Amino acid sequence: MRETQQDQLVMAEEQMQQLRSKATELLLRDEWKEAVQAYSHFISLCQDQVSKTPEDPQHLLKLHKSLCLALSNRAEARSRLRDFAEALRDCDQALKIESTHFKTLLCKGKILLNLSRYSMALECFKTVQLDPQANGSSVSLNGYLQKCKKLELMSRTGAFDLSEWVVNGFRGKPLEPAEYIGAVQIKKSEIRGRGLFATKNIDAGTLVLVTKAVATERGILPDQNLDENAQLVMWKNFTEKVIDSGAKCSRTRDLIGTLSSGEDEDELEVPEINLFKPESEHIGGYPNEKLDVNRILSILDVNSLIEDAISSKVLGKNSDYYGVGLWVLASFINHSCVPNARRLHVGDYLIVHASRDVKAGEEITFAYFDVLSPLDKRNEMCKTWGFRCDCKRCKFEEDLYSRQDIREIEMGLERGVDAGAAVYRLEEGMRRWTVREREKGYLRASFWDACCQAYSPEKLARGWGRRIPPMDSVVDSIVEAVGSDERVLKMMVEKLKKGSGGVVEMERALKLGRGVYGKVVKKQAMKTLLGLGIL
């Protein structure tokens, strides 16, 4: 009987040894799925042997060491497949066997770093550093420690800076941002559904939030208007990535579940802002909710962001570039034709900053489309997005557009009337209509194309400069009304480059630049950016 048990033990050990060798080989060949399967088989056999040999302490210790290493290696393979939730479970099981296991702590730290749980990752790397193996390891622990410290500080303060990258001419990769949530909360919105609101005053250029994508899909489309098939393929790939992310991680699935699918928006719950912080592991109010494919597709139709939108063009990106992604918290930001925020994309991160000063209690809003356009064109764009904009600007212009004067100015521009003459008529009309300063900004933004032409140096030379307001005052009123815009900034920069401005104009341009690019670009880097000809 004893010989039979011994034979079975030997056979089991041989089988486990073969499996371990196979799994290790697969891991070294970067065949992650196959490695997970092999390690899973090994772990199952190992656990079975543990249950059968409780009276042999020495053999049990050997099995536990093998089990710990196998769990750690499976965690590594799962993390490469971005199955972070299961990878973390493997790490925790391994650490129950050996609480200071070097390889497992290192793996767990890297997984937590990927999940933006910076302080938890930092604790793992600090513990690893105490291990004698750390001195002989090929892994740069100090690099991980310093990275975690920087990201943890950024996640608390929003102190993110792209200046060095800008000054170096955008060579290499930009600094990786940390996820960050500023002074904002989610509340019911008068615009539609729920929205993101400032909890304190926010200066132009200040970071509002930095959030990592659930998934993205990117490519170069030489002719985006005609290559619909390529866009459809990208969209299919993107939706599959989102579905896969939700299937692998219950937290991701639950966060996606907080978003609107475009129906019954007024009935949806208002989630706490803390639920979106990476350190928060559980989502209250959405326990075990499963997202079916149809609902995911509806959510993506309503909440996906296109990276080539006018509000996301950043730092001279290839005009043929096309990208789509899902950033959950940013999806709560509604559209307004008087927006106060802009977005930049750095890698998989979406950076939202104030494009003009925002007051406490004010809703954070984006421009989903070009708001330097007349009311009719904006209404057309609203229809393509499936909503009607009832912001203050749209309501004001709807009332004013009943006047024949406005229609005549528009018709004159369509017939090729001199832009300076159109701006002159607009300014004279606003004086007769006793339009207030903020409302002047609305109308000047709507007639931006005419303003842009009228204030070009060539037009000014023909004499309109004395009959219409100074360009600076027009720019200030447009920015006050609809936030900073790269085209307005370009006009200011061209004036500076032609020597038509001094220190005051330079400061105005730098302030406008902060509204366009955010305070993530400091003063000297901003000067470099404005002089690069990228605008």
Coordinates of C-alpha atoms in Angstrom, one line a residue:
M1 CA 0.0 0.0 0.0
R2 CA 2.8 2.4 1.0
E3 CA 4.7 1.5 -2.2
T4 CA 1.6 2.3 -4.3
Q5 CA 1.3 5.7 -2.6
Q6 CA 5.0 6.3 -3.1
D7 CA 4.7 5.5 -6.8
Q8 CA 1.7 7.8 -7.2
L9 CA 3.7 10.6 -5.5
V10 CA 6.6 10.1 -7.9
M11 CA 4.3 10.1 -10.9
A12 CA 2.6 13.3 -9.7
E13 CA 6.0 15.0 -9.2
E14 CA 7.1 14.0 -12.6
Q15 CA 3.9 15.3 -14.2
M16 CA 4.3 18.5 -12.2
Q17 CA 7.9 18.9 -13.2
Q18 CA 6.9 18.5 -16.9
L19 CA 4.1 21.0 -16.5
R20 CA 6.3 23.5 -14.7
S21 CA 9.0 23.3 -17.4
K22 CA 6.4 23.7 -20.2
A23 CA 4.8 26.7 -18.4
T24 CA 8.1 28.4 -17.8
E25 CA 9.1 27.9 -21.5
L26 CA 5.8 29.4 -22.6
L27 CA 6.3 32.4 -20.2
L28 CA 9.8 33.0 -21.6
R29 CA 8.4 32.9 -25.1
D30 CA 5.8 35.5 -24.2
E31 CA 3.0 33.1 -25.0
W32 CA 0.8 34.5 -22.2
K33 CA -2.5 32.7 -22.8
E34 CA -0.8 29.3 -23.1
A35 CA 1.3 30.0 -20.0
V36 CA -1.8 30.8 -17.9
Q37 CA -3.3 27.5 -19.0
A38 CA -0.2 25.6 -18.2
Y39 CA 0.3 27.2 -14.8
S40 CA -3.4 26.7 -14.0
H41 CA -3.0 23.0 -14.6
F42 CA 0.2 22.9 -12.5
I43 CA -1.4 24.9 -9.6
S44 CA -4.4 22.6 -9.6
L45 CA -2.1 19.5 -9.3
C46 CA 0.0 21.2 -6.7
Q47 CA -3.0 22.1 -4.5
D48 CA -4.2 18.5 -4.9
Q49 CA -0.9 17.2 -3.6
V50 CA -0.9 19.6 -0.7
S51 CA -4.3 18.2 0.4
K52 CA -2.9 14.6 0.1
T53 CA 0.4 15.1 2.1
P54 CA -0.5 17.0 5.3
E55 CA 1.8 14.8 7.4
D56 CA 5.0 15.4 5.6
P57 CA 6.2 18.9 6.6
Q58 CA 9.3 18.8 4.4
H59 CA 7.4 17.8 1.3
L60 CA 4.6 20.2 2.2
L61 CA 7.1 23.1 2.4
K62 CA 8.5 22.2 -1.0
L63 CA 5.0 22.1 -2.5
H64 CA 4.1 25.5 -1.0
K65 CA 7.2 27.1 -2.5
S66 CA 6.3 25.7 -5.9
L67 CA 2.7 26.8 -5.5
C68 CA 3.8 30.4 -4.5
L69 CA 6.2 30.7 -7.5
A70 CA 3.6 29.3 -9.9
L71 CA 0.9 31.8 -8.7
S72 CA 3.4 34.6 -9.1
N73 CA 4.3 33.5 -12.7
R74 CA 0.6 33.1 -13.6
A75 CA 0.0 36.6 -12.2
E76 CA 2.8 37.9 -14.5
A77 CA 1.2 36.2 -17.5
R78 CA -2.2 37.5 -16.6
S79 CA -0.9 41.1 -16.1
R80 CA 0.6 40.9 -19.7
L81 CA -2.9 40.0 -20.9
R82 CA -4.2 43.1 -18.9
D83 CA -6.3 40.8 -16.8
F84 CA -5.2 42.8 -13.7
A85 CA -8.0 41.7 -11.4
E86 CA -7.1 38.0 -11.7
A87 CA -3.4 38.8 -11.6
L88 CA -3.9 40.6 -8.3
R89 CA -5.8 37.6 -6.9
D90 CA -2.9 35.4 -7.8
C91 CA -0.5 37.7 -6.1
D92 CA -2.5 37.8 -2.9
Q93 CA -2.8 34.0 -2.9
A94 CA 1.0 33.7 -3.3
L95 CA 1.6 36.3 -0.5
K96 CA -0.6 34.3 1.8
I97 CA 1.9 31.4 1.4
E98 CA 5.0 33.7 1.6
S99 CA 4.2 37.3 2.7
T100 CA 7.6 38.7 1.5
H101 CA 8.0 36.8 -1.7
F102 CA 10.3 39.0 -3.8
K103 CA 9.0 38.2 -7.3
T104 CA 5.3 38.4 -6.2
L105 CA 5.7 41.7 -4.5
L106 CA 7.5 43.1 -7.5
C107 CA 4.7 41.8 -9.8
K108 CA 2.0 43.2 -7.5
G109 CA 3.7 46.6 -7.4
K110 CA 3.8 46.8 -11.2
I111 CA 0.1 45.7 -11.5
L112 CA -1.0 48.4 -8.9
L113 CA 1.1 50.9 -10.9
N114 CA -0.8 50.0 -14.0
L115 CA -4.1 50.4 -12.1
S116 CA -3.0 53.9 -10.9
R117 CA -3.0 52.8 -7.3
Y118 CA 0.2 54.7 -6.6
S119 CA 0.4 54.6 -2.8
M120 CA -0.3 50.9 -2.7
A121 CA 2.3 50.2 -5.4
L122 CA 4.8 52.3 -3.5
E123 CA 4.4 50.2 -0.4
C124 CA 5.0 47.0 -2.4
F125 CA 8.2 48.4 -3.9
K126 CA 9.4 49.6 -0.5
T127 CA 9.0 46.2 0.9
V128 CA 10.8 44.6 -2.1
Q129 CA 13.7 47.0 -1.6
L130 CA 14.3 45.5 1.9
D131 CA 14.8 42.0 0.4
P132 CA 18.5 41.0 0.0
Q133 CA 17.6 39.8 -3.6
A134 CA 17.0 43.5 -4.5
N135 CA 20.7 44.2 -4.7
G136 CA 21.3 41.5 -7.3
S137 CA 18.1 42.1 -9.2
S138 CA 18.2 43.2 -12.8
V139 CA 15.1 45.2 -12.2
S140 CA 15.6 48.9 -11.3
L141 CA 13.7 49.1 -8.1
N142 CA 14.9 52.7 -7.5
G143 CA 13.3 53.6 -10.9
Y144 CA 9.9 52.1 -9.8
L145 CA 10.1 53.8 -6.4
Q146 CA 10.9 57.3 -7.9
K147 CA 8.2 56.8 -10.5
C148 CA 5.6 55.9 -7.9
K149 CA 6.6 58.9 -5.7
K150 CA 6.2 61.3 -8.6
L151 CA 2.9 59.8 -9.7
E152 CA 1.5 59.8 -6.2
L153 CA 2.4 63.5 -5.7
M154 CA 0.8 64.3 -9.1
S155 CA -2.4 62.4 -8.2
R156 CA -2.7 64.5 -5.0
T157 CA -1.8 67.9 -6.4
G158 CA -2.3 67.8 -10.2
A159 CA 1.3 69.1 -10.5
F160 CA 1.8 67.7 -14.1
D161 CA 4.3 69.5 -16.3
L162 CA 4.9 68.9 -20.1
S163 CA 7.4 71.8 -20.4
E164 CA 10.6 69.8 -20.8
W165 CA 9.0 67.8 -23.6
V166 CA 7.8 71.0 -25.4
V167 CA 11.2 72.7 -25.0
N168 CA 13.0 69.6 -26.4
G169 CA 10.9 69.8 -29.6
F170 CA 8.5 66.9 -28.6
R171 CA 11.4 64.3 -28.9
G172 CA 10.8 61.0 -27.1
K173 CA 7.8 60.3 -25.0
P174 CA 6.2 62.9 -22.8
L175 CA 6.1 62.6 -19.0
E176 CA 3.4 60.0 -18.0
P177 CA 0.7 61.7 -16.1
A178 CA -1.0 60.4 -13.0
E179 CA -4.8 60.1 -12.6
Y180 CA -6.1 63.1 -10.8
I181 CA -9.4 64.5 -9.8
G182 CA -9.6 68.2 -8.9
A183 CA -12.2 70.3 -7.2
V184 CA -15.2 68.7 -8.9
Q185 CA -18.3 66.7 -8.1
I186 CA -21.1 65.0 -10.1
K187 CA -24.6 66.5 -9.8
K188 CA -27.8 66.7 -11.7
S189 CA -27.4 69.1 -14.6
E190 CA -29.8 71.7 -16.0
I191 CA -28.2 71.0 -19.4
R192 CA -29.0 67.3 -19.6
G193 CA -28.8 64.3 -17.2
R194 CA -25.9 64.6 -14.9
G195 CA -22.8 66.8 -15.2
L196 CA -19.5 67.7 -13.6
F197 CA -19.4 70.8 -11.4
A198 CA -16.7 72.9 -9.8
T199 CA -16.6 72.9 -6.0
K200 CA -14.4 76.0 -5.9
N201 CA -13.2 78.8 -8.2
I202 CA -10.8 77.5 -10.9
D203 CA -8.4 79.7 -12.8
A204 CA -8.0 79.4 -16.6
G205 CA -5.4 76.7 -17.4
T206 CA -5.8 74.9 -14.1
L207 CA -6.2 71.1 -14.3
V208 CA -9.7 69.8 -13.6
L209 CA -9.0 66.1 -14.0
V210 CA -6.6 63.6 -15.6
T211 CA -8.2 60.2 -16.4
K212 CA -7.0 57.0 -18.0
A213 CA -8.9 55.4 -20.9
V214 CA -10.8 52.2 -20.4
A215 CA -9.8 51.5 -24.0
T216 CA -8.6 53.3 -27.1
E217 CA -8.3 52.5 -30.8
R218 CA -6.0 54.7 -33.1
G219 CA -4.8 54.8 -36.6
I220 CA -3.9 57.0 -39.6
L221 CA -6.8 57.5 -42.0
P222 CA -5.6 59.5 -45.1
D223 CA -9.1 60.4 -46.1
Q224 CA -11.4 60.2 -43.1
N225 CA -14.5 61.4 -44.9
L226 CA -14.3 58.6 -47.5
D227 CA -12.7 55.8 -45.6
E228 CA -15.8 54.7 -43.7
N229 CA -14.8 51.0 -43.8
A230 CA -11.6 51.7 -42.0
Q231 CA -13.4 53.7 -39.3
L232 CA -15.9 50.9 -38.9
V233 CA -13.1 48.4 -38.4
M234 CA -11.5 50.7 -35.8
W235 CA -14.9 51.1 -34.0
K236 CA -15.3 47.3 -34.0
N237 CA -11.9 46.8 -32.5
F238 CA -12.6 49.6 -29.9
T239 CA -15.9 48.1 -28.7
E240 CA -14.3 44.7 -28.4
K241 CA -11.5 46.2 -26.2
V242 CA -14.1 47.9 -24.0
I243 CA -16.2 44.7 -23.6
D244 CA -13.0 42.7 -22.8
S245 CA -11.9 45.3 -20.2
G246 CA -15.4 45.1 -18.6
A247 CA -15.3 41.3 -18.6
K248 CA -11.8 41.1 -17.0
C249 CA -12.5 43.7 -14.2
S250 CA -15.7 44.1 -12.2
R251 CA -14.6 47.6 -11.1
T252 CA -14.2 48.7 -14.8
R253 CA -17.6 47.1 -15.6
D254 CA -19.3 48.9 -12.7
L255 CA -17.7 52.3 -13.7
I256 CA -18.9 51.8 -17.2
G257 CA -22.3 51.0 -15.7
T258 CA -22.6 54.4 -14.2
L259 CA -22.7 56.0 -17.7
S260 CA -25.9 56.9 -19.6
S261 CA -27.0 54.8 -22.6
G262 CA -29.0 57.8 -23.8
E263 CA -32.3 56.7 -22.2
D264 CA -34.0 57.9 -19.0
E265 CA -31.1 60.2 -18.1
D266 CA -33.1 62.1 -15.5
E267 CA -33.8 58.8 -13.6
L268 CA -30.1 57.8 -13.3
E269 CA -28.4 57.9 -9.9
V270 CA -25.7 60.5 -9.2
P271 CA -22.5 58.6 -8.3
E272 CA -20.0 59.9 -5.7
I273 CA -16.9 61.4 -7.2
N274 CA -14.7 59.2 -4.9
L275 CA -15.9 56.1 -6.7
F276 CA -13.8 57.2 -9.7
K277 CA -10.5 57.5 -7.7
P278 CA -8.2 54.6 -8.6
E279 CA -7.6 53.7 -4.9
S280 CA -11.3 53.0 -4.5
E281 CA -11.7 49.3 -5.1
H282 CA -15.5 48.9 -4.8
I283 CA -18.4 50.8 -6.4
G284 CA -21.4 51.3 -4.2
G285 CA -24.8 51.1 -5.8
Y286 CA -23.9 48.9 -8.7
P287 CA -23.2 45.4 -7.1
N288 CA -22.5 42.6 -9.6
E289 CA -24.2 44.5 -12.4
K290 CA -23.5 42.8 -15.7
L291 CA -23.4 44.8 -18.9
D292 CA -24.8 43.1 -22.0
V293 CA -23.2 43.9 -25.3
N294 CA -26.2 46.0 -26.6
R295 CA -26.0 48.2 -23.5
I296 CA -22.3 48.6 -23.9
L297 CA -22.7 49.7 -27.5
S298 CA -25.4 52.2 -26.5
I299 CA -23.1 53.6 -23.8
L300 CA -20.3 53.9 -26.3
D301 CA -22.5 55.7 -28.8
V302 CA -23.3 58.3 -26.2
N303 CA -20.0 58.6 -24.4
S304 CA -17.0 57.9 -26.7
L305 CA -14.7 60.7 -27.5
I306 CA -13.0 61.3 -30.9
E307 CA -9.4 62.4 -30.5
D308 CA -9.4 64.5 -33.6
A309 CA -12.3 66.7 -32.3
I310 CA -11.5 70.4 -32.4
S311 CA -11.1 70.5 -28.6
S312 CA -8.5 67.7 -28.6
K313 CA -6.0 68.9 -31.3
V314 CA -2.8 69.2 -29.4
L315 CA 0.8 70.1 -30.3
G316 CA 0.5 69.7 -34.1
K317 CA -0.7 66.1 -34.3
N318 CA -0.9 64.6 -37.8
S319 CA -4.0 65.8 -39.5
D320 CA -4.7 62.3 -40.8
Y321 CA -4.6 60.9 -37.2
Y322 CA -7.8 59.4 -35.9
G323 CA -8.5 58.0 -32.5
V324 CA -11.5 57.0 -30.4
G325 CA -11.6 56.2 -26.7
L326 CA -13.7 55.9 -23.5
W327 CA -12.8 58.0 -20.5
V328 CA -15.5 57.3 -17.9
L329 CA -15.3 60.4 -15.7
A330 CA -14.9 62.8 -18.6
S331 CA -18.1 61.3 -20.1
F332 CA -20.1 63.2 -17.5
I333 CA -19.0 66.6 -19.0
N334 CA -21.8 68.0 -21.1
H335 CA -21.7 70.3 -24.2
S336 CA -22.2 74.0 -24.1
C337 CA -21.7 76.7 -26.8
V338 CA -20.1 78.7 -24.0
P339 CA -17.7 76.0 -22.8
N340 CA -15.2 76.5 -20.0
A341 CA -13.0 73.5 -20.4
R342 CA -10.8 71.9 -23.0
R343 CA -9.1 68.5 -23.3
L344 CA -5.6 67.3 -24.3
H345 CA -4.6 63.7 -25.0
V346 CA -1.3 62.3 -23.7
G347 CA -1.0 58.6 -24.4
D348 CA -4.0 56.9 -23.0
Y349 CA -4.7 59.8 -20.6
L350 CA -7.2 62.5 -21.1
I351 CA -6.3 65.9 -19.5
V352 CA -9.1 68.3 -18.8
H353 CA -8.3 71.9 -17.9
A354 CA -10.3 75.1 -17.5
S355 CA -10.2 77.2 -20.8
R356 CA -11.4 80.3 -18.9
D357 CA -12.0 81.2 -15.2
V358 CA -14.7 79.0 -13.6
K359 CA -16.7 79.9 -10.6
A360 CA -17.6 77.6 -7.7
G361 CA -20.8 75.8 -8.5
E362 CA -20.5 76.3 -12.3
E363 CA -20.9 73.2 -14.5
I364 CA -17.8 72.1 -16.4
T365 CA -18.6 72.0 -20.1
F366 CA -16.8 71.0 -23.3
A367 CA -17.4 72.1 -26.9
Y368 CA -18.5 68.9 -28.7
F369 CA -18.1 70.8 -32.0
D370 CA -16.9 74.1 -33.4
V371 CA -18.5 76.9 -31.3
L372 CA -16.8 79.7 -33.3
S373 CA -19.7 79.2 -35.7
P374 CA -23.1 80.9 -36.4
L375 CA -26.2 79.7 -34.6
D376 CA -27.6 77.9 -37.7
K377 CA -24.5 75.8 -38.1
R378 CA -24.3 75.0 -34.4
N379 CA -27.9 73.9 -34.5
E380 CA -27.1 71.5 -37.4
M381 CA -24.2 70.1 -35.4
C382 CA -26.5 69.6 -32.4
K383 CA -28.8 67.5 -34.5
T384 CA -25.9 65.1 -35.5
W385 CA -25.2 64.7 -31.8
G386 CA -28.8 64.1 -31.0
F387 CA -29.6 67.0 -28.7
R388 CA -30.7 70.6 -28.6
C389 CA -28.4 73.2 -27.0
D390 CA -30.3 75.6 -24.7
C391 CA -27.3 77.4 -23.3
K392 CA -27.5 81.2 -22.5
R393 CA -25.7 82.0 -25.8
C394 CA -28.1 79.9 -28.0
K395 CA -31.2 81.4 -26.2
F396 CA -29.9 84.9 -26.6
E397 CA -29.0 84.5 -30.3
E398 CA -32.4 82.8 -31.1
D399 CA -34.1 85.9 -29.8
L400 CA -31.8 88.3 -31.6
Y401 CA -31.9 86.4 -34.9
S402 CA -35.4 87.4 -35.4
R403 CA -34.0 90.8 -36.3
Q404 CA -33.6 91.5 -40.0
D405 CA -30.2 93.3 -39.3
I406 CA -28.5 90.1 -38.4
R407 CA -29.8 88.2 -41.4
E408 CA -28.6 91.0 -43.7
I409 CA -25.1 90.8 -42.2
E410 CA -25.0 87.0 -42.8
M411 CA -26.4 87.3 -46.3
G412 CA -23.8 90.0 -47.1
L413 CA -21.0 87.7 -46.0
E414 CA -22.4 84.9 -48.2
R415 CA -22.4 87.4 -51.2
G416 CA -18.8 88.2 -50.5
V417 CA -19.1 91.6 -48.7
D418 CA -15.9 92.8 -47.2
A419 CA -15.4 91.2 -43.8
G420 CA -14.5 94.6 -42.2
A421 CA -17.8 96.0 -43.4
A422 CA -19.6 93.1 -41.8
V423 CA -17.8 93.5 -38.5
Y424 CA -18.5 97.2 -38.6
R425 CA -22.3 96.6 -39.1
L426 CA -22.3 94.0 -36.3
E427 CA -20.6 96.4 -33.9
E428 CA -23.0 99.3 -34.9
G429 CA -25.9 96.9 -34.5
M430 CA -24.8 95.8 -31.0
R431 CA -24.7 99.4 -29.9
R432 CA -28.2 100.0 -31.1
W433 CA -29.5 96.8 -29.5
T434 CA -27.8 97.7 -26.2
V435 CA -26.1 94.3 -26.1
R436 CA -24.1 93.6 -22.9
E437 CA -20.4 92.8 -22.8
R438 CA -20.8 89.0 -22.4
E439 CA -23.4 89.0 -25.2
K440 CA -21.0 90.9 -27.5
G441 CA -18.6 88.0 -27.0
Y442 CA -21.3 85.6 -28.1
L443 CA -22.0 87.4 -31.3
R444 CA -18.3 88.0 -32.1
A445 CA -17.7 84.3 -31.6
S446 CA -20.6 83.5 -34.0
F447 CA -19.0 85.9 -36.6
W448 CA -15.5 84.6 -36.0
D449 CA -14.6 84.1 -39.6
A450 CA -15.5 87.7 -40.4
C451 CA -13.6 89.0 -37.4
C452 CA -10.5 86.8 -38.3
Q453 CA -10.4 88.3 -41.8
A454 CA -11.1 91.9 -40.7
Y455 CA -8.3 91.9 -38.2
S456 CA -5.6 90.4 -40.5
P457 CA -2.8 93.0 -41.1
E458 CA -3.7 93.3 -44.7
K459 CA -7.3 94.3 -44.0
L460 CA -6.3 96.7 -41.2
A461 CA -4.1 98.5 -43.7
R462 CA -7.2 99.5 -45.6
G463 CA -8.6 101.5 -42.7
W464 CA -11.0 99.3 -40.9
G465 CA -8.8 99.4 -37.8
R466 CA -10.1 102.9 -36.9
R467 CA -13.8 102.0 -37.4
I468 CA -14.0 98.8 -35.5
P469 CA -12.9 97.9 -31.9
P470 CA -9.3 97.0 -31.3
M471 CA -8.4 93.4 -31.9
D472 CA -7.4 92.8 -28.3
S473 CA -10.8 93.8 -26.9
V474 CA -12.6 91.6 -29.4
V475 CA -10.3 88.6 -28.5
D476 CA -10.8 89.2 -24.8
S477 CA -14.6 89.2 -25.2
I478 CA -14.6 86.0 -27.3
V479 CA -12.4 84.2 -24.8
E480 CA -14.5 85.4 -21.9
A481 CA -17.6 84.1 -23.6
V482 CA -16.5 80.8 -25.1
G483 CA -13.1 80.1 -23.6
S484 CA -9.7 80.0 -25.2
D485 CA -9.3 78.6 -28.8
E486 CA -6.2 77.8 -30.8
R487 CA -7.4 79.9 -33.8
V488 CA -7.8 83.0 -31.6
L489 CA -4.4 82.3 -30.1
K490 CA -3.0 82.0 -33.6
M491 CA -4.2 85.4 -34.5
M492 CA -2.6 86.9 -31.4
V493 CA 0.7 85.2 -32.1
E494 CA 0.8 86.4 -35.7
K495 CA 0.4 89.9 -34.5
L496 CA 3.3 89.4 -32.1
K497 CA 5.5 87.9 -34.7
K498 CA 5.0 90.9 -37.0
G499 CA 6.2 93.2 -34.2
S500 CA 2.7 94.6 -33.6
G501 CA 2.7 94.0 -29.9
G502 CA 4.8 94.6 -26.7
V503 CA 5.1 93.1 -23.3
V504 CA 1.3 93.5 -22.5
E505 CA 0.4 91.7 -25.7
M506 CA 2.9 88.9 -25.0
E507 CA 1.3 88.4 -21.5
R508 CA -2.1 88.3 -23.1
A509 CA -1.0 85.7 -25.6
L510 CA 0.6 83.6 -22.8
K511 CA -2.6 83.7 -20.8
L512 CA -4.6 82.7 -23.8
G513 CA -2.1 79.9 -24.4
R514 CA -2.7 78.6 -20.9
G515 CA -6.4 78.5 -21.7
V516 CA -5.7 76.4 -24.9
Y517 CA -2.9 74.1 -23.6
G518 CA -3.3 74.4 -19.8
K519 CA -0.8 75.2 -17.1
V520 CA 0.9 71.9 -17.9
V521 CA 3.0 74.0 -20.1
K522 CA 5.0 76.6 -18.1
K523 CA 5.9 80.2 -19.3
Q524 CA 9.2 79.5 -21.0
A525 CA 7.9 76.4 -22.7
M526 CA 4.8 78.2 -23.8
K527 CA 6.9 80.9 -25.4
T528 CA 8.8 78.1 -27.2
L529 CA 5.5 76.5 -28.3
L530 CA 4.1 79.8 -29.6
G531 CA 7.2 80.4 -31.7
L532 CA 7.4 76.9 -33.3
G533 CA 5.0 77.5 -36.1
I534 CA 2.8 74.6 -34.9
L535 CA -0.2 76.7 -34.4

